[in-house]
Amino acid sequence: MKIILTQEVSGLGTPGDVVEVKNGYGRNYLLPQGFAIRWSKGAEKQVVVIKRAREAREIRDLGQATEVKEQLSGLKVSLSARTGNGGRLFGSITPAEIVDAVKAAGGPSLDRRRLELPSHIKTTGSYNVQVKLHPEVTATFPVNVVAAK
């Protein structure tokens, strides 16, 4: 089955790539999850639009990725959230909230889909968050979750 990826799928490709996968994998996982669309001549024209959108938000090269990594290494990111007994949060901290906190702390704008959380953040404390900036560069920065007053 020939498909066009709309999101990054590890081990398969990046958005805009036209790949050949087994029928079951495409029909049962990639298409229902929205990770891909079926290939057709009309859909082939969308590849240009998908790649242009990816290039707009993607870090250009290895040099820029290392610059962003240096910016993140010296950053102190703090989030406040409502808590209950024992420091447990009402809900959890999402990648979008972390991206907003990085930007508020004076850091670079990041893509929330590139963040790798250690686990669900459901309690107060300090967490190390990884962000994959480039295929060769991964940055790690601390996020401190505190109780809102």
JSON list of C-alpha atoms in Angstrom, two decimals:
[
{"chain": "A", "resi": 1, "resn": "MET", "atom": "CA", "xyz": [0.00, 0.00, 0.00]},
{"chain": "A", "resi": 2, "resn": "LYS", "atom": "CA", "xyz": [1.39, 3.39, -0.97]},
{"chain": "A", "resi": 3, "resn": "ILE", "atom": "CA", "xyz": [0.75, 6.21, 1.53]},
{"chain": "A", "resi": 4, "resn": "ILE", "atom": "CA", "xyz": [1.81, 9.81, 2.21]},
{"chain": "A", "resi": 5, "resn": "LEU", "atom": "CA", "xyz": [2.88, 10.52, 5.79]},
{"chain": "A", "resi": 6, "resn": "THR", "atom": "CA", "xyz": [1.27, 13.55, 7.44]},
{"chain": "A", "resi": 7, "resn": "GLN", "atom": "CA", "xyz": [3.19, 13.21, 10.73]},
{"chain": "A", "resi": 8, "resn": "GLU", "atom": "CA", "xyz": [6.56, 11.84, 11.72]},
{"chain": "A", "resi": 9, "resn": "VAL", "atom": "CA", "xyz": [6.52, 8.08, 12.31]},
{"chain": "A", "resi": 10, "resn": "SER", "atom": "CA", "xyz": [9.70, 6.72, 13.84]},
{"chain": "A", "resi": 11, "resn": "GLY", "atom": "CA", "xyz": [11.36, 4.13, 11.66]},
{"chain": "A", "resi": 12, "resn": "LEU", "atom": "CA", "xyz": [9.20, 5.04, 8.67]},
{"chain": "A", "resi": 13, "resn": "GLY", "atom": "CA", "xyz": [9.70, 8.67, 7.69]},
{"chain": "A", "resi": 14, "resn": "THR", "atom": "CA", "xyz": [8.80, 12.32, 8.08]},
{"chain": "A", "resi": 15, "resn": "PRO", "atom": "CA", "xyz": [5.76, 14.31, 6.95]},
{"chain": "A", "resi": 16, "resn": "GLY", "atom": "CA", "xyz": [5.46, 14.49, 3.18]},
{"chain": "A", "resi": 17, "resn": "ASP", "atom": "CA", "xyz": [7.32, 11.23, 2.50]},
{"chain": "A", "resi": 18, "resn": "VAL", "atom": "CA", "xyz": [5.68, 8.76, 0.14]},
{"chain": "A", "resi": 19, "resn": "VAL", "atom": "CA", "xyz": [6.29, 5.27, 1.52]},
{"chain": "A", "resi": 20, "resn": "GLU", "atom": "CA", "xyz": [5.22, 1.72, 0.77]},
{"chain": "A", "resi": 21, "resn": "VAL", "atom": "CA", "xyz": [3.86, -0.20, 3.78]},
{"chain": "A", "resi": 22, "resn": "LYS", "atom": "CA", "xyz": [2.01, -3.46, 4.32]},
{"chain": "A", "resi": 23, "resn": "ASN", "atom": "CA", "xyz": [-1.75, -3.21, 3.78]},
{"chain": "A", "resi": 24, "resn": "GLY", "atom": "CA", "xyz": [-2.71, -4.04, 7.37]},
{"chain": "A", "resi": 25, "resn": "TYR", "atom": "CA", "xyz": [-0.28, -1.56, 8.92]},
{"chain": "A", "resi": 26, "resn": "GLY", "atom": "CA", "xyz": [-1.57, 1.22, 6.71]},
{"chain": "A", "resi": 27, "resn": "ARG", "atom": "CA", "xyz": [-5.28, 0.39, 6.96]},
{"chain": "A", "resi": 28, "resn": "ASN", "atom": "CA", "xyz": [-5.42, -0.51, 10.65]},
{"chain": "A", "resi": 29, "resn": "TYR", "atom": "CA", "xyz": [-2.94, 1.91, 12.22]},
{"chain": "A", "resi": 30, "resn": "LEU", "atom": "CA", "xyz": [-1.53, 4.74, 10.07]},
{"chain": "A", "resi": 31, "resn": "LEU", "atom": "CA", "xyz": [-4.73, 5.88, 8.37]},
{"chain": "A", "resi": 32, "resn": "PRO", "atom": "CA", "xyz": [-7.11, 5.75, 11.40]},
{"chain": "A", "resi": 33, "resn": "GLN", "atom": "CA", "xyz": [-4.58, 7.50, 13.66]},
{"chain": "A", "resi": 34, "resn": "GLY", "atom": "CA", "xyz": [-4.16, 10.31, 11.11]},
{"chain": "A", "resi": 35, "resn": "PHE", "atom": "CA", "xyz": [-0.46, 9.63, 10.60]},
{"chain": "A", "resi": 36, "resn": "ALA", "atom": "CA", "xyz": [-0.93, 9.18, 6.84]},
{"chain": "A", "resi": 37, "resn": "ILE", "atom": "CA", "xyz": [-3.26, 9.62, 3.88]},
{"chain": "A", "resi": 38, "resn": "ARG", "atom": "CA", "xyz": [-3.75, 7.30, 0.93]},
{"chain": "A", "resi": 39, "resn": "TRP", "atom": "CA", "xyz": [-1.57, 8.03, -2.06]},
{"chain": "A", "resi": 40, "resn": "SER", "atom": "CA", "xyz": [-3.25, 9.20, -5.24]},
{"chain": "A", "resi": 41, "resn": "LYS", "atom": "CA", "xyz": [-2.32, 11.58, -8.04]},
{"chain": "A", "resi": 42, "resn": "GLY", "atom": "CA", "xyz": [-4.38, 14.30, -6.39]},
{"chain": "A", "resi": 43, "resn": "ALA", "atom": "CA", "xyz": [-2.86, 13.64, -2.98]},
{"chain": "A", "resi": 44, "resn": "GLU", "atom": "CA", "xyz": [0.62, 13.75, -4.52]},
{"chain": "A", "resi": 45, "resn": "LYS", "atom": "CA", "xyz": [0.10, 17.51, -4.97]},
{"chain": "A", "resi": 46, "resn": "GLN", "atom": "CA", "xyz": [-0.40, 17.86, -1.20]},
{"chain": "A", "resi": 47, "resn": "VAL", "atom": "CA", "xyz": [3.13, 16.58, -0.61]},
{"chain": "A", "resi": 48, "resn": "VAL", "atom": "CA", "xyz": [4.51, 19.99, -1.57]},
{"chain": "A", "resi": 49, "resn": "VAL", "atom": "CA", "xyz": [2.22, 21.73, 0.95]},
{"chain": "A", "resi": 50, "resn": "ILE", "atom": "CA", "xyz": [3.10, 19.24, 3.72]},
{"chain": "A", "resi": 51, "resn": "LYS", "atom": "CA", "xyz": [6.84, 19.60, 3.10]},
{"chain": "A", "resi": 52, "resn": "ARG", "atom": "CA", "xyz": [6.61, 23.41, 3.02]},
{"chain": "A", "resi": 53, "resn": "ALA", "atom": "CA", "xyz": [4.82, 23.43, 6.39]},
{"chain": "A", "resi": 54, "resn": "ARG", "atom": "CA", "xyz": [7.42, 21.06, 7.84]},
{"chain": "A", "resi": 55, "resn": "GLU", "atom": "CA", "xyz": [10.31, 23.21, 6.64]},
{"chain": "A", "resi": 56, "resn": "ALA", "atom": "CA", "xyz": [8.74, 26.31, 8.19]},
{"chain": "A", "resi": 57, "resn": "ARG", "atom": "CA", "xyz": [8.77, 24.84, 11.70]},
{"chain": "A", "resi": 58, "resn": "GLU", "atom": "CA", "xyz": [11.84, 22.64, 11.39]},
{"chain": "A", "resi": 59, "resn": "ILE", "atom": "CA", "xyz": [15.26, 23.64, 12.65]},
{"chain": "A", "resi": 60, "resn": "ARG", "atom": "CA", "xyz": [17.35, 24.34, 9.58]},
{"chain": "A", "resi": 61, "resn": "ASP", "atom": "CA", "xyz": [20.70, 22.68, 10.21]},
{"chain": "A", "resi": 62, "resn": "LEU", "atom": "CA", "xyz": [23.04, 21.18, 12.77]},
{"chain": "A", "resi": 63, "resn": "GLY", "atom": "CA", "xyz": [24.51, 24.57, 13.70]},
{"chain": "A", "resi": 64, "resn": "GLN", "atom": "CA", "xyz": [21.12, 26.03, 14.54]},
{"chain": "A", "resi": 65, "resn": "ALA", "atom": "CA", "xyz": [20.22, 22.90, 16.52]},
{"chain": "A", "resi": 66, "resn": "THR", "atom": "CA", "xyz": [23.34, 23.25, 18.67]},
{"chain": "A", "resi": 67, "resn": "GLU", "atom": "CA", "xyz": [22.54, 26.95, 19.26]},
{"chain": "A", "resi": 68, "resn": "VAL", "atom": "CA", "xyz": [19.05, 26.04, 20.46]},
{"chain": "A", "resi": 69, "resn": "LYS", "atom": "CA", "xyz": [20.54, 23.29, 22.65]},
{"chain": "A", "resi": 70, "resn": "GLU", "atom": "CA", "xyz": [22.84, 25.84, 24.32]},
{"chain": "A", "resi": 71, "resn": "GLN", "atom": "CA", "xyz": [19.90, 28.19, 24.90]},
{"chain": "A", "resi": 72, "resn": "LEU", "atom": "CA", "xyz": [17.92, 25.39, 26.54]},
{"chain": "A", "resi": 73, "resn": "SER", "atom": "CA", "xyz": [20.80, 24.23, 28.75]},
{"chain": "A", "resi": 74, "resn": "GLY", "atom": "CA", "xyz": [20.96, 27.54, 30.62]},
{"chain": "A", "resi": 75, "resn": "LEU", "atom": "CA", "xyz": [17.20, 27.92, 30.97]},
{"chain": "A", "resi": 76, "resn": "LYS", "atom": "CA", "xyz": [15.24, 27.62, 34.21]},
{"chain": "A", "resi": 77, "resn": "VAL", "atom": "CA", "xyz": [11.70, 26.53, 33.35]},
{"chain": "A", "resi": 78, "resn": "SER", "atom": "CA", "xyz": [9.08, 26.58, 36.09]},
{"chain": "A", "resi": 79, "resn": "LEU", "atom": "CA", "xyz": [5.40, 25.65, 35.88]},
{"chain": "A", "resi": 80, "resn": "SER", "atom": "CA", "xyz": [2.75, 26.20, 38.50]},
{"chain": "A", "resi": 81, "resn": "ALA", "atom": "CA", "xyz": [-0.29, 23.96, 38.69]},
{"chain": "A", "resi": 82, "resn": "ARG", "atom": "CA", "xyz": [-3.16, 23.35, 41.07]},
{"chain": "A", "resi": 83, "resn": "THR", "atom": "CA", "xyz": [-2.42, 20.55, 43.49]},
{"chain": "A", "resi": 84, "resn": "GLY", "atom": "CA", "xyz": [-4.25, 18.43, 45.99]},
{"chain": "A", "resi": 85, "resn": "ASN", "atom": "CA", "xyz": [-2.99, 16.51, 49.00]},
{"chain": "A", "resi": 86, "resn": "GLY", "atom": "CA", "xyz": [0.61, 15.32, 48.88]},
{"chain": "A", "resi": 87, "resn": "GLY", "atom": "CA", "xyz": [1.59, 17.43, 45.86]},
{"chain": "A", "resi": 88, "resn": "ARG", "atom": "CA", "xyz": [-0.55, 15.53, 43.35]},
{"chain": "A", "resi": 89, "resn": "LEU", "atom": "CA", "xyz": [-1.75, 17.64, 40.44]},
{"chain": "A", "resi": 90, "resn": "PHE", "atom": "CA", "xyz": [-5.32, 17.99, 39.26]},
{"chain": "A", "resi": 91, "resn": "GLY", "atom": "CA", "xyz": [-4.71, 16.52, 35.80]},
{"chain": "A", "resi": 92, "resn": "SER", "atom": "CA", "xyz": [-1.20, 16.49, 34.36]},
{"chain": "A", "resi": 93, "resn": "ILE", "atom": "CA", "xyz": [1.34, 18.73, 32.65]},
{"chain": "A", "resi": 94, "resn": "THR", "atom": "CA", "xyz": [1.12, 18.54, 28.85]},
{"chain": "A", "resi": 95, "resn": "PRO", "atom": "CA", "xyz": [3.86, 19.11, 26.28]},
{"chain": "A", "resi": 96, "resn": "ALA", "atom": "CA", "xyz": [2.02, 22.23, 25.08]},
{"chain": "A", "resi": 97, "resn": "GLU", "atom": "CA", "xyz": [2.21, 23.71, 28.57]},
{"chain": "A", "resi": 98, "resn": "ILE", "atom": "CA", "xyz": [5.95, 22.99, 28.71]},
{"chain": "A", "resi": 99, "resn": "VAL", "atom": "CA", "xyz": [6.49, 24.68, 25.32]},
{"chain": "A", "resi": 100, "resn": "ASP", "atom": "CA", "xyz": [4.59, 27.75, 26.57]},
{"chain": "A", "resi": 101, "resn": "ALA", "atom": "CA", "xyz": [6.67, 27.81, 29.77]},
{"chain": "A", "resi": 102, "resn": "VAL", "atom": "CA", "xyz": [9.93, 27.60, 27.79]},
{"chain": "A", "resi": 103, "resn": "LYS", "atom": "CA", "xyz": [8.84, 30.53, 25.65]},
{"chain": "A", "resi": 104, "resn": "ALA", "atom": "CA", "xyz": [7.76, 32.51, 28.75]},
{"chain": "A", "resi": 105, "resn": "ALA", "atom": "CA", "xyz": [11.17, 31.85, 30.36]},
{"chain": "A", "resi": 106, "resn": "GLY", "atom": "CA", "xyz": [12.86, 33.47, 27.36]},
{"chain": "A", "resi": 107, "resn": "GLY", "atom": "CA", "xyz": [13.73, 30.30, 25.50]},
{"chain": "A", "resi": 108, "resn": "PRO", "atom": "CA", "xyz": [13.27, 29.40, 21.83]},
{"chain": "A", "resi": 109, "resn": "SER", "atom": "CA", "xyz": [9.97, 28.26, 20.36]},
{"chain": "A", "resi": 110, "resn": "LEU", "atom": "CA", "xyz": [9.78, 24.47, 20.21]},
{"chain": "A", "resi": 111, "resn": "ASP", "atom": "CA", "xyz": [7.51, 21.98, 18.50]},
{"chain": "A", "resi": 112, "resn": "ARG", "atom": "CA", "xyz": [5.45, 20.16, 21.15]},
{"chain": "A", "resi": 113, "resn": "ARG", "atom": "CA", "xyz": [5.58, 16.94, 19.12]},
{"chain": "A", "resi": 114, "resn": "ARG", "atom": "CA", "xyz": [9.37, 16.81, 19.52]},
{"chain": "A", "resi": 115, "resn": "LEU", "atom": "CA", "xyz": [9.23, 16.76, 23.34]},
{"chain": "A", "resi": 116, "resn": "GLU", "atom": "CA", "xyz": [9.89, 13.47, 25.11]},
{"chain": "A", "resi": 117, "resn": "LEU", "atom": "CA", "xyz": [8.57, 13.45, 28.66]},
{"chain": "A", "resi": 118, "resn": "PRO", "atom": "CA", "xyz": [10.05, 10.95, 31.15]},
{"chain": "A", "resi": 119, "resn": "SER", "atom": "CA", "xyz": [6.53, 9.88, 32.16]},
{"chain": "A", "resi": 120, "resn": "HIS", "atom": "CA", "xyz": [3.22, 11.57, 32.84]},
{"chain": "A", "resi": 121, "resn": "ILE", "atom": "CA", "xyz": [3.90, 14.59, 35.04]},
{"chain": "A", "resi": 122, "resn": "LYS", "atom": "CA", "xyz": [1.28, 14.29, 37.77]},
{"chain": "A", "resi": 123, "resn": "THR", "atom": "CA", "xyz": [3.15, 15.46, 40.89]},
{"chain": "A", "resi": 124, "resn": "THR", "atom": "CA", "xyz": [5.19, 18.50, 41.88]},
{"chain": "A", "resi": 125, "resn": "GLY", "atom": "CA", "xyz": [8.95, 18.25, 41.58]},
{"chain": "A", "resi": 126, "resn": "SER", "atom": "CA", "xyz": [11.75, 18.53, 39.08]},
{"chain": "A", "resi": 127, "resn": "TYR", "atom": "CA", "xyz": [11.71, 16.61, 35.79]},
{"chain": "A", "resi": 128, "resn": "ASN", "atom": "CA", "xyz": [14.22, 16.31, 32.95]},
{"chain": "A", "resi": 129, "resn": "VAL", "atom": "CA", "xyz": [12.55, 16.82, 29.58]},
{"chain": "A", "resi": 130, "resn": "GLN", "atom": "CA", "xyz": [14.21, 15.87, 26.29]},
{"chain": "A", "resi": 131, "resn": "VAL", "atom": "CA", "xyz": [13.56, 17.57, 22.99]},
{"chain": "A", "resi": 132, "resn": "LYS", "atom": "CA", "xyz": [14.76, 16.14, 19.68]},
{"chain": "A", "resi": 133, "resn": "LEU", "atom": "CA", "xyz": [15.98, 19.20, 17.79]},
{"chain": "A", "resi": 134, "resn": "HIS", "atom": "CA", "xyz": [17.70, 17.45, 14.90]},
{"chain": "A", "resi": 135, "resn": "PRO", "atom": "CA", "xyz": [18.34, 13.79, 14.04]},
{"chain": "A", "resi": 136, "resn": "GLU", "atom": "CA", "xyz": [21.81, 14.18, 15.61]},
{"chain": "A", "resi": 137, "resn": "VAL", "atom": "CA", "xyz": [21.02, 16.66, 18.42]},
{"chain": "A", "resi": 138, "resn": "THR", "atom": "CA", "xyz": [18.89, 16.02, 21.50]},
{"chain": "A", "resi": 139, "resn": "ALA", "atom": "CA", "xyz": [18.68, 18.61, 24.26]},
{"chain": "A", "resi": 140, "resn": "THR", "atom": "CA", "xyz": [17.72, 17.98, 27.88]},
{"chain": "A", "resi": 141, "resn": "PHE", "atom": "CA", "xyz": [16.47, 20.69, 30.21]},
{"chain": "A", "resi": 142, "resn": "PRO", "atom": "CA", "xyz": [14.95, 20.69, 33.71]},
{"chain": "A", "resi": 143, "resn": "VAL", "atom": "CA", "xyz": [11.32, 21.60, 34.32]},
{"chain": "A", "resi": 144, "resn": "ASN", "atom": "CA", "xyz": [10.32, 22.43, 37.87]},
{"chain": "A", "resi": 145, "resn": "VAL", "atom": "CA", "xyz": [6.62, 21.90, 38.72]},
{"chain": "A", "resi": 146, "resn": "VAL", "atom": "CA", "xyz": [5.41, 23.86, 41.76]},
{"chain": "A", "resi": 147, "resn": "ALA", "atom": "CA", "xyz": [2.05, 24.17, 43.49]},
{"chain": "A", "resi": 148, "resn": "ALA", "atom": "CA", "xyz": [-0.03, 27.21, 42.52]},
{"chain": "A", "resi": 149, "resn": "LYS", "atom": "CA", "xyz": [-0.97, 29.49, 45.38]}
]
